[in-house]
Short mmCIF file of C-alpha atoms in Angstrom, two decimals:
data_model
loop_
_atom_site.label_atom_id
_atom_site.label_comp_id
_atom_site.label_asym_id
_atom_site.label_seq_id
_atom_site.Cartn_x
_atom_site.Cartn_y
_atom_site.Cartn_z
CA UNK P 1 -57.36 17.29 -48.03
CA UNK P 2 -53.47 16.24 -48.76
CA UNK P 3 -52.65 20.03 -48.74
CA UNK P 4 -54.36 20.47 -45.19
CA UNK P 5 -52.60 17.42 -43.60
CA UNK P 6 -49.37 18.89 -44.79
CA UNK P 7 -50.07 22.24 -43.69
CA UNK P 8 -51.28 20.74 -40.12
CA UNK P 9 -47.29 18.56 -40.43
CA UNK P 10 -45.25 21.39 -40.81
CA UNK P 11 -47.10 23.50 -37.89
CA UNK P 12 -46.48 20.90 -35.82
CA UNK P 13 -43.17 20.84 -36.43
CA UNK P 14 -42.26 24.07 -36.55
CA UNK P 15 -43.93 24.40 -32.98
CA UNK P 16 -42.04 21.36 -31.56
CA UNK P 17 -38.85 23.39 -32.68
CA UNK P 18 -39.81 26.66 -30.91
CA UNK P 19 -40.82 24.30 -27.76
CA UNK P 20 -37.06 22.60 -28.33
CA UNK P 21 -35.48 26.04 -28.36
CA UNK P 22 -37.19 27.54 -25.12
CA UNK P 23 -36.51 24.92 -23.01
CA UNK P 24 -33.08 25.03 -24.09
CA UNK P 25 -32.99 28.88 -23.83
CA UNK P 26 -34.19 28.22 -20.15
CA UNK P 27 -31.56 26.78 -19.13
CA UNK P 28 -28.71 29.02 -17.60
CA UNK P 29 -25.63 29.04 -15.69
CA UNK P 30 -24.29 31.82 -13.49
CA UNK P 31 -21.70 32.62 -11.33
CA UNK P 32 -20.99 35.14 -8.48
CA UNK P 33 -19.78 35.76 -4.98
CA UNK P 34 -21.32 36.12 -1.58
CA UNK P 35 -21.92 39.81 -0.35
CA UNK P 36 -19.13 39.60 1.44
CA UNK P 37 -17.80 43.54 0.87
CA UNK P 38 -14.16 43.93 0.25
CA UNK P 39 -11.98 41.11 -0.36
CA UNK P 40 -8.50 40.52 1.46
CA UNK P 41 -5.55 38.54 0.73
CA UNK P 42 -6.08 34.87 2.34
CA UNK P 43 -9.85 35.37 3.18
CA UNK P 44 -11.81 32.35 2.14
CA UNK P 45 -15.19 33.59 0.03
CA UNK P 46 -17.72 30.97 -1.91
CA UNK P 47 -18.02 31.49 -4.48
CA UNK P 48 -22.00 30.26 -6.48
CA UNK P 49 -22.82 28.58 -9.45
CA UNK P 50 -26.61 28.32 -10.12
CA UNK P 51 -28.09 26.06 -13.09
CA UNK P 52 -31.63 27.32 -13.70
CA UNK P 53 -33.82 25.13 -15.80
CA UNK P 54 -37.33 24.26 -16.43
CA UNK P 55 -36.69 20.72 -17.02
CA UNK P 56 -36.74 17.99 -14.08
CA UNK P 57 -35.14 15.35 -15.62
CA UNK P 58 -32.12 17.66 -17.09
CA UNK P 59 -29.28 16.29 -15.54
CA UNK P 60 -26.98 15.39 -13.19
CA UNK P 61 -24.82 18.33 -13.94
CA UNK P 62 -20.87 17.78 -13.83
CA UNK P 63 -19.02 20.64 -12.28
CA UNK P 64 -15.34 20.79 -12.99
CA UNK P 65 -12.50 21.86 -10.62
CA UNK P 66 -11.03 25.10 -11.60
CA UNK P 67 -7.61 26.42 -11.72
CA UNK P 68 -6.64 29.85 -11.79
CA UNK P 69 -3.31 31.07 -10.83
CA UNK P 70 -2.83 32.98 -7.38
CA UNK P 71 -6.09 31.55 -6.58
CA UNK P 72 -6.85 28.30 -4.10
CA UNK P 73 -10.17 27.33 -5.91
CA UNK P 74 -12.21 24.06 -4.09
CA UNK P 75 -14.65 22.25 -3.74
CA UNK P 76 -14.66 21.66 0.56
CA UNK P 77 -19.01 19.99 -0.70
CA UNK P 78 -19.27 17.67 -2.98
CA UNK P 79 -22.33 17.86 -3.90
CA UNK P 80 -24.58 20.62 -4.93
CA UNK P 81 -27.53 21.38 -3.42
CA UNK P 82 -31.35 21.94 -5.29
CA UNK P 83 -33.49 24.73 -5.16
CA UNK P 84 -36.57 25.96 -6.82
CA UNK P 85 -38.37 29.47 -7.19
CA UNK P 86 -40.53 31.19 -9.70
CA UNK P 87 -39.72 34.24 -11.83
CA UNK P 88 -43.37 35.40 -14.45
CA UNK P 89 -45.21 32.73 -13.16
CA UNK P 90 -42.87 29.92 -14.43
CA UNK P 91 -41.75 27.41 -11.72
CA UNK P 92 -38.05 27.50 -12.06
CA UNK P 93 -35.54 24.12 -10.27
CA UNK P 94 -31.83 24.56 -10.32
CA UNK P 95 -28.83 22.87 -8.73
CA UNK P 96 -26.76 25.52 -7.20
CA UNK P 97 -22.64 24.38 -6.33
CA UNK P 98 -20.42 25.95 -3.70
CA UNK P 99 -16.40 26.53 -4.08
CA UNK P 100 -14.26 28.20 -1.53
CA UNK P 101 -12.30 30.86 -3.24
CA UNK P 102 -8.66 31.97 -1.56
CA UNK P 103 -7.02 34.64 -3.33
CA UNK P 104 -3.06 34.64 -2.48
CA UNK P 105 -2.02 37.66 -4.08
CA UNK P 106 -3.30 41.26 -4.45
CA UNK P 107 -4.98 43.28 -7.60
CA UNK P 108 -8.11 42.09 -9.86
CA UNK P 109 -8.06 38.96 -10.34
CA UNK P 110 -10.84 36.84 -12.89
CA UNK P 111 -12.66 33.52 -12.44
CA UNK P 112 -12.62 32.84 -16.18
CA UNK P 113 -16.04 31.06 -17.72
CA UNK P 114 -17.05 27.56 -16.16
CA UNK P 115 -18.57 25.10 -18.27
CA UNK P 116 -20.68 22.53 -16.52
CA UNK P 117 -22.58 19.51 -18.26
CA UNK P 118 -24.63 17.05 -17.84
CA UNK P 119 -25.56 13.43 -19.64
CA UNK P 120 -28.16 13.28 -22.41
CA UNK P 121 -27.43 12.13 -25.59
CA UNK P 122 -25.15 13.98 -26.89
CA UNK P 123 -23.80 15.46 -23.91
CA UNK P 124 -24.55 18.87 -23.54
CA UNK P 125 -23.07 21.48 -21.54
CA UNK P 126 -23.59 24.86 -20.57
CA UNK P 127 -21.18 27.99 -19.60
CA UNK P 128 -20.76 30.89 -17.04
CA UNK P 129 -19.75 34.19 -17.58
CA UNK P 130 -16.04 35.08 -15.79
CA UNK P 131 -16.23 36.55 -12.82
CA UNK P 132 -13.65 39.52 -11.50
CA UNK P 133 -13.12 40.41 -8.46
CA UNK P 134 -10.59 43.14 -6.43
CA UNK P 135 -8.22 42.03 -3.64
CA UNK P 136 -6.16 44.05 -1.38
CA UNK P 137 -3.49 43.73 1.36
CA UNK P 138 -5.17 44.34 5.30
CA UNK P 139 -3.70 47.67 6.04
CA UNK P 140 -0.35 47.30 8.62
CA UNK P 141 -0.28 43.66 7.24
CA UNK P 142 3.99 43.14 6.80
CA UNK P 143 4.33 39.20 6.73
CA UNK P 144 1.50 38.07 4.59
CA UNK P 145 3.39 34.52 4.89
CA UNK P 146 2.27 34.57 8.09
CA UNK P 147 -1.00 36.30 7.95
CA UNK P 148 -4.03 34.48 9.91
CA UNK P 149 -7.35 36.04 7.30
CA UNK P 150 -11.28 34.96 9.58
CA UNK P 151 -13.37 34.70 12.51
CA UNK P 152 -12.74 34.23 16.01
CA UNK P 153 -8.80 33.26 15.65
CA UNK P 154 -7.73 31.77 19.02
CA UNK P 155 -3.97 30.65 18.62
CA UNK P 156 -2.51 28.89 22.03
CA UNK P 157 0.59 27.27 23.01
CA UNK P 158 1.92 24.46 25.30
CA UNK P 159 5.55 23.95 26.33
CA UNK P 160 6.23 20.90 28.56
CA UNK P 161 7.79 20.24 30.54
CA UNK P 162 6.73 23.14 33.08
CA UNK P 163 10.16 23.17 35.11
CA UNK P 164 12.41 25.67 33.98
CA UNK P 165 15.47 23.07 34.95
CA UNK P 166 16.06 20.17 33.06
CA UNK P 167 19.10 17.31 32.34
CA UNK P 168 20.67 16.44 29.35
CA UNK P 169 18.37 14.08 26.78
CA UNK P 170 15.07 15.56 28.08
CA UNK P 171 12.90 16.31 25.89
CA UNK P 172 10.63 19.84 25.17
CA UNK P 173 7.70 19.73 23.38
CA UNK P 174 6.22 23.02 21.73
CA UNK P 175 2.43 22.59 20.62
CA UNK P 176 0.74 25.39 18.58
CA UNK P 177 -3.18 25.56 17.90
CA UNK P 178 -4.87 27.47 15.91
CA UNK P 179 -8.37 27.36 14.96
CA UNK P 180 -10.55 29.94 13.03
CA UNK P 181 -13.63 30.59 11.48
CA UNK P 182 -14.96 31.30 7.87
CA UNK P 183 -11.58 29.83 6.50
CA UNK P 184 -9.98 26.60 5.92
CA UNK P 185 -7.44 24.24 7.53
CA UNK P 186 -4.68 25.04 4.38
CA UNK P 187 -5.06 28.67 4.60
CA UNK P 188 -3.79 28.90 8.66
CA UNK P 189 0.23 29.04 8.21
CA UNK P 190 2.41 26.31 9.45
CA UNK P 191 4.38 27.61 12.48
CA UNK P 192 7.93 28.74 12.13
CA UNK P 193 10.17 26.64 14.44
CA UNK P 194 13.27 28.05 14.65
CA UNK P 195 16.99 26.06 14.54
CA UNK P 196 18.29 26.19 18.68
CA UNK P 197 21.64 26.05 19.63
CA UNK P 198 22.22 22.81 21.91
CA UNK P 199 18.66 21.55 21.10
CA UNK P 200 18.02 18.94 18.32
CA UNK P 201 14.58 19.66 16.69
CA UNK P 202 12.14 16.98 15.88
CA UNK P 203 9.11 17.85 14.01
CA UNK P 204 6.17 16.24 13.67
CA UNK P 205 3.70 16.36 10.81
CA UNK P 206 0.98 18.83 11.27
CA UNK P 207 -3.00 17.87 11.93
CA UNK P 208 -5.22 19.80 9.57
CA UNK P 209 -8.86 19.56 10.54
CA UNK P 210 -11.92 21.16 9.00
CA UNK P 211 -15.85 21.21 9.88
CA UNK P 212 -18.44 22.34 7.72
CA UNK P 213 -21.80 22.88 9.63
CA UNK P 214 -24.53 24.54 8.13
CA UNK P 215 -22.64 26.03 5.17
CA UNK P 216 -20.11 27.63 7.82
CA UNK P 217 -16.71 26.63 7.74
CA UNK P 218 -14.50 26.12 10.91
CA UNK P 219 -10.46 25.02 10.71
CA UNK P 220 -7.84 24.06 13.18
CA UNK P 221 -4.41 23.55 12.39
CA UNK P 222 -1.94 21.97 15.00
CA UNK P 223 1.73 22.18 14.80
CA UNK P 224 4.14 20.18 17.11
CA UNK P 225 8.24 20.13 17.54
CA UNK P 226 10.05 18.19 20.27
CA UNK P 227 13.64 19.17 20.97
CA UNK P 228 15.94 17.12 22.66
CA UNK P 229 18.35 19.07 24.97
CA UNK P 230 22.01 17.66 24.26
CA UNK P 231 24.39 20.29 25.73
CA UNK P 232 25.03 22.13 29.05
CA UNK P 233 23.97 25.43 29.71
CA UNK P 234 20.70 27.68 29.12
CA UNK P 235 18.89 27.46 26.05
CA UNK P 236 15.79 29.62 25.03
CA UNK P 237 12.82 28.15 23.13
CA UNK P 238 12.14 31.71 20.99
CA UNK P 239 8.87 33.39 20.57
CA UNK P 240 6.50 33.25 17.59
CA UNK P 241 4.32 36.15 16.04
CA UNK P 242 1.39 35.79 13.92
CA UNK P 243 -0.71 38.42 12.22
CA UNK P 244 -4.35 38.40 12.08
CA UNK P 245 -7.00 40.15 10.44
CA UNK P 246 -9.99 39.39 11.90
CA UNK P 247 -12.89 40.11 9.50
CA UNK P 248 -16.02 40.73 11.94
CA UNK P 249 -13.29 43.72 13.22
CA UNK P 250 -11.41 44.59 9.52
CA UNK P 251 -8.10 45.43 11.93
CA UNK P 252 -4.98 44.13 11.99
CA UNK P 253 -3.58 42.48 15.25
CA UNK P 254 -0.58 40.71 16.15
CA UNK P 255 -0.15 37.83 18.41
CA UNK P 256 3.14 36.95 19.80
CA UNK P 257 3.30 33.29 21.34
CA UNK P 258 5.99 34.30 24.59
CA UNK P 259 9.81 32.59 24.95
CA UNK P 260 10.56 30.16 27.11
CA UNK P 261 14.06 29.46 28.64
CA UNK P 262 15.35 26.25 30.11
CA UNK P 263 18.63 25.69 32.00
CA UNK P 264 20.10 22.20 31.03
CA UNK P 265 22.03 20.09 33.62
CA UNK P 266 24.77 17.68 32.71
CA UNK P 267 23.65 13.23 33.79
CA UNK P 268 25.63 12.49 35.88
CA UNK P 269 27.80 9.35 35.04
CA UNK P 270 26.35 9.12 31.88
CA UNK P 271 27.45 6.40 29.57
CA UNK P 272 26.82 7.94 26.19
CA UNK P 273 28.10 11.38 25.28
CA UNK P 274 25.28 13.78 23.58
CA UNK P 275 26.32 12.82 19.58
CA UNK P 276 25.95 8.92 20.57
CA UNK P 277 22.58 9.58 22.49
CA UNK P 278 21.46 12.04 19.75
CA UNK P 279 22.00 9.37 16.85
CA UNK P 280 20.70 6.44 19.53
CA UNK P 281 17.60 9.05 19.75
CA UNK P 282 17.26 9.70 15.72
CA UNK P 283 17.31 6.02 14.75
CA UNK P 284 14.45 5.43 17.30
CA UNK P 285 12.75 8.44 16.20
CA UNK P 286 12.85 7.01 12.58
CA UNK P 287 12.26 2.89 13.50
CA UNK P 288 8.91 4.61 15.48
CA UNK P 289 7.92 6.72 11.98
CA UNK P 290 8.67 3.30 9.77
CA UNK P 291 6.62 1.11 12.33
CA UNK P 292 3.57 3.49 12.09
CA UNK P 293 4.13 3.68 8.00
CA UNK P 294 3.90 0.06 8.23
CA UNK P 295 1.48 -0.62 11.18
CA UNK P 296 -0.71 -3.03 9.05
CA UNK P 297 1.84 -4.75 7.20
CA UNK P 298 3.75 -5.62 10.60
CA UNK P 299 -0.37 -6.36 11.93
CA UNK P 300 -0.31 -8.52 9.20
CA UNK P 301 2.85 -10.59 10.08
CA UNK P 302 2.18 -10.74 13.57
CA UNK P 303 -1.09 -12.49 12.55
CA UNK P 304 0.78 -14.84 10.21
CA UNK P 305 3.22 -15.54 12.79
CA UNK P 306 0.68 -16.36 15.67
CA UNK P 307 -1.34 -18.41 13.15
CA UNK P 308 1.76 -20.71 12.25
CA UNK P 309 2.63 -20.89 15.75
CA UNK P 310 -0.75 -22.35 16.74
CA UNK P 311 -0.56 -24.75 13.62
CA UNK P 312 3.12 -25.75 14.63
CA UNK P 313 1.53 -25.92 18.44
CA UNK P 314 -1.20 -28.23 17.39
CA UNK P 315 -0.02 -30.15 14.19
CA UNK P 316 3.42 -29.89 14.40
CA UNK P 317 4.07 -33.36 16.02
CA UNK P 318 2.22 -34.80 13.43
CA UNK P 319 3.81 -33.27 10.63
CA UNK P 320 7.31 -34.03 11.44
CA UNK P 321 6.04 -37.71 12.25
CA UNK P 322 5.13 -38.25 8.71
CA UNK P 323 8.09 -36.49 7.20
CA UNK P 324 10.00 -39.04 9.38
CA UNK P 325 8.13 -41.56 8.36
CA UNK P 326 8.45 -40.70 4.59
CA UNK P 327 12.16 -40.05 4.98
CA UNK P 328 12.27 -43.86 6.56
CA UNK P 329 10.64 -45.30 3.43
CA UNK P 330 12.56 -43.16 0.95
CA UNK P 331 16.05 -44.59 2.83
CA UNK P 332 14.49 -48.10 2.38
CA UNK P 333 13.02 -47.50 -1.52
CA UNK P 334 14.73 -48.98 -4.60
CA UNK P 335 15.59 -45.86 -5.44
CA UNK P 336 17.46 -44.36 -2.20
CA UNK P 337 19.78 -47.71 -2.25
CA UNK P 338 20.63 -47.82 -5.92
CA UNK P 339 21.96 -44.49 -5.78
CA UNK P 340 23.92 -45.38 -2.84
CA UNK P 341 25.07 -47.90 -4.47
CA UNK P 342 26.53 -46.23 -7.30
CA UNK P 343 28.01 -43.96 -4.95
CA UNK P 344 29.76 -46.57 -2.85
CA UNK P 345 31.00 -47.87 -6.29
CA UNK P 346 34.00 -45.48 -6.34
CA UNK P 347 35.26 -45.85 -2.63
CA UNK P 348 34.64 -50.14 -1.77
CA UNK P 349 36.41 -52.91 -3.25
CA UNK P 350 34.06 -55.78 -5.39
CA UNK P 351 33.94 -57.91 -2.50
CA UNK P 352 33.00 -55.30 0.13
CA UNK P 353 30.15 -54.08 -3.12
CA UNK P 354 28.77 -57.81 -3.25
CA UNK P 355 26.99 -57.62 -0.42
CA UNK P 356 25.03 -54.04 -1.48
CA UNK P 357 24.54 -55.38 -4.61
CA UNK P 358 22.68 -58.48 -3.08
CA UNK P 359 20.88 -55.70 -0.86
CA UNK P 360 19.61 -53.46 -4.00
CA UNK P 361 18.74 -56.56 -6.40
CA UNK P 362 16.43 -58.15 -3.38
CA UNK P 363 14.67 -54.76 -3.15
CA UNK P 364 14.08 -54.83 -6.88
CA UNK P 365 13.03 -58.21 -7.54
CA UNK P 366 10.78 -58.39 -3.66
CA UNK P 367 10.83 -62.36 -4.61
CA UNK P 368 8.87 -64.39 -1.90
CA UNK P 369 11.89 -66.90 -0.33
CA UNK P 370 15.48 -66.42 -1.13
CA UNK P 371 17.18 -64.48 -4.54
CA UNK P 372 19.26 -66.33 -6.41
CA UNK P 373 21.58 -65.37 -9.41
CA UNK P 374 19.35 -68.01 -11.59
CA UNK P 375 16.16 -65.34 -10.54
CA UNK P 376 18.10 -62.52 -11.71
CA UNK P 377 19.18 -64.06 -14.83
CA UNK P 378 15.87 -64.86 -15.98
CA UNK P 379 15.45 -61.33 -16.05
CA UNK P 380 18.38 -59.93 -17.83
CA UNK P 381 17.74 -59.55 -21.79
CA UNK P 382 21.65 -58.30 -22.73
CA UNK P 383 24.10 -60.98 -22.47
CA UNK P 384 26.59 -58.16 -21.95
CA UNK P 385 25.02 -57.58 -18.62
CA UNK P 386 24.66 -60.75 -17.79
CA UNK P 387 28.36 -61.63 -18.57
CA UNK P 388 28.92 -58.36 -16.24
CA UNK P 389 27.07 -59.39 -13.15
CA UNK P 390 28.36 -62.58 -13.13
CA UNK P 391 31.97 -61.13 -12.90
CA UNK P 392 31.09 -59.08 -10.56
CA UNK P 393 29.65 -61.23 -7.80
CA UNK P 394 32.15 -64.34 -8.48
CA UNK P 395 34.42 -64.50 -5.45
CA UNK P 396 37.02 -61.61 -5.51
CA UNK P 397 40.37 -63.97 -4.71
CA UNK P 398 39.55 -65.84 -8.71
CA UNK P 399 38.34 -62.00 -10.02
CA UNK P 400 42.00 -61.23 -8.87
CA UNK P 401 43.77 -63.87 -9.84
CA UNK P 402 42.20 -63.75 -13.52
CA UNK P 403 43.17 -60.17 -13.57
CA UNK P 404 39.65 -59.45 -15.07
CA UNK P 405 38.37 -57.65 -12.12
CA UNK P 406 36.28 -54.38 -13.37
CA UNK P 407 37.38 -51.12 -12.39
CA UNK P 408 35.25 -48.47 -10.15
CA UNK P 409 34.22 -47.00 -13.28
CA UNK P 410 33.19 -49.99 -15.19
CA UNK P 411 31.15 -51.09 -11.82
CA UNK P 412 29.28 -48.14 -12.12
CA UNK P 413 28.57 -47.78 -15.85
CA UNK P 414 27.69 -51.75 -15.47
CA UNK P 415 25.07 -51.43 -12.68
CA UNK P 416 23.45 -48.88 -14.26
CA UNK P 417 23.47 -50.18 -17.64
CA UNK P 418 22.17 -53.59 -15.39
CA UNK P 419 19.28 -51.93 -13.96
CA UNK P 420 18.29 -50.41 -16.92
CA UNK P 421 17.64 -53.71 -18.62
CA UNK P 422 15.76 -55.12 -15.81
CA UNK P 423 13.14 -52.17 -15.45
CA UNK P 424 12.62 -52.83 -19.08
CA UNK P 425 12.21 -56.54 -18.53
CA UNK P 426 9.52 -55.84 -15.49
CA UNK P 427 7.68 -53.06 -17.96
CA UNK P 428 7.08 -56.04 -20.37
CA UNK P 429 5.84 -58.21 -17.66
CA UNK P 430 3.20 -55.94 -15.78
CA UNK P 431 2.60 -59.08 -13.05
CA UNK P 432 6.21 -59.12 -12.26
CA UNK P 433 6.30 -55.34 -11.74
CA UNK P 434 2.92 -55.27 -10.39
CA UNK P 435 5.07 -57.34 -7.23
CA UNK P 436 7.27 -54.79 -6.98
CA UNK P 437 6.89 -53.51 -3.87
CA UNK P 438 9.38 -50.46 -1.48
CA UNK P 439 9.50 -52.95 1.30
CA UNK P 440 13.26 -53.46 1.74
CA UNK P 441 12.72 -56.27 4.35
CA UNK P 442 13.58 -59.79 1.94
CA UNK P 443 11.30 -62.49 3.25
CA UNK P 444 12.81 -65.81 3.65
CA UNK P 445 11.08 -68.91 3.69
#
């Protein structure tokens, strides 16, 4: 019996390893191109990569972006798209991805092996074989630069103004469009605006555009430069030639965008020769480029500024009403005329001081009725400063005559010193300083 139930345990195993390995060996990766015959320099071809598996809950599958030199390799879908078919009567799924494939140069060239995975634990991954492929140069093709490689290329142009006859500072804009199918927006060249004598050239960035409908791929590409005429005379906007291969014809053809020739008349009475208008014109050109770099920062700001111009608008009174206020109750604080005091120490005689001195000490002591010097003494733990403000509020002739009377200096050391002890007298007697009030009003009886 024990030999049986091993033999049945390593059957089973042994079958659950051959299972393992089949579904494995099921799945496959390949890659290859469309039928698309012969292969030109700048033609965009997709180019296929096909998972097959067995297994519906193997994946999602990571493809990775490839680089290969003299080839533009991308990915224009981002996703892949599923599919399903059956090969010896096994149903067979797969997730099959797309890349657009522009060679640049001529010769074989190789799409070396891809290796796609997807998330299990560990991750596993799977590889293509490479893929080589021959490209060659569209016979009469000289300026491959310029070469235009798809389907129904239309290339147009607009030159405004219309009027052959035009003034100093006007301005002529050229406008080149090109659209195509079977390609992309990067493979259509930029246009080649030449440097013009008496023009000043202002380019503006080109719009690339692309449409994928159906798996078909459409492009337009539109190139604009405005030129501002700044001297007298004729100048000629030059012409521009393009070659194109179109594929549904596999022939050459070369489209030449005509010249077109303006004569420039001189302002009259004009206030700013052509250098000062043309740097006048530049710095407005580049403000105009900086304001639409920073369209929603300066959005922003305007928003901030309206908003604090409503608050200002609607609280404004009320908030400079109680800074008033508060700045009327700091000038009338302890605080506010102590340090004036001190100040005024320096520059005022004793007997011009006596009377801020009475000012500051009834703001300190707020006593109901009238201070006296026997309130303030009762208050005063240092006999030093007691000694002090008694010479300092005696009358100023017997201060003078006595030849005791203190010097700025002194004054100020003293009053500080003075206040000092008080504070500390009124922190030992929380009722007293519990009375001490910013009221600078002394109430008399």
């Amino acid at each position: 019996m024990q030999k049986l139930f091993t033999a049945q345990f390593f059957t089973l195993t042994f079958l659950f390893f051959l299972k393992t390995v089949d579904v494995a060996a099921e799945t496959q990766a390949r890659a290859y191109f469309d039928d698309v015959g012969d292969i030109v320099v700048g033609q965009t071809v997709s180019l296929y990569i096909d998972i097959d598996t067995d297994d519906e809950k193997l994946g999602p599958f990571l493809f990775p972006d490839i680089a290969v030199d003299g080839i533009i390799i991308l990915q224009p879908e981002q996703l892949g798209t599923s599919y399903s078919k059956t090969e010896k009567g096994q149903q067979i799924i797969g997730i099959r991805k797309k890349y657009a494939v522009i060679p640049k140069r001529s010769g074989e060239l190789t799409i070396p092996a891809v290796t796609v995975s997807w998330s299990e634990t560990p991750e596993k991954s799977i590889a293509t074989e490479p893929v080589s492929f021959q490209v060659t140069v569209p016979p009469g093709a000289k300026n491959l630069a310029r070469l235009i490689v798809g389907k129904n290329i239309k290339i147009q142009q607009e030159v405004v103004p219309v009027e052959t006859e035009i003034k100093q500072g006007d301005a002529i804009t050229r406008t080149i469009r090109i659209t195509a199918q079977d390609t992309l927006a990067l493979t259509l060249p930029p246009a080649y605006f030449a440097n013009i004598d008496g023009l000043t050239a202002y380019p503006e960035t080109p719009q690339l555009s692309d449409n994928i409908n159906r798996g078909q791929y459409s492009a337009q590409r539109i190139d604009r430069m405005v030129y501002i005429a700044e001297t007298v005379g004729n100048v000629t906007v030059p012409e521009i030639s393009y070659e194109i291969w179109d594929l549904s014809k596999n022939a050459i053809d070369i489209v030449t965008l005509p010249a077109v020739s303006y004569e420039v008349a001189k302002i009259a009475g004009a206030g700013l020769s052509a250098p000062d208008s043309n740097r006048i014109r530049k710095f407005l050109v580049n403000l105009i480029d900086a304001l639409r770099a920073n369209l929603i920062s300066i959005l922003w700001i305007l928003i901030c500024v309206a908003g604090g111009g409503y608050l200002t608008y609607r609280y404004g009174q009320q908030v400079i009403g109680a800074i008033a206020d508060y700045g009327r109750r700091y000038k009338r604080s302890e605080i506010y005329i102590f340090k004036r005091l001190r100040r005024r120490c320096v520059t005022l005689s004793p007997s011009v001081l006596n009377n801020d001195i009475w000012a500051w000490l009834s703001v300190l002591y707020k006593k109901e009725g009238i201070l006296t010097l026997a309130d303030v003494d009762g208050c005063i733990t240092d006999i030093k400063n007691k000694t002090f403000l008694h010479t300092l509020l005696r009358t100023p002739y017997a201060a003078r005559k006595n030849g005791d009377a203190p010097t700025p200096s002194e004054i100020r050391t003293g009053i500080v010193n003075l206040r000092r002890d008080i504070l500390q007298t009124f922190a030992q007697q929380p009722s007293r300083s519990d009375a001490i009030t910013l009221n600078p009003k002394t109430k008399k009886a």
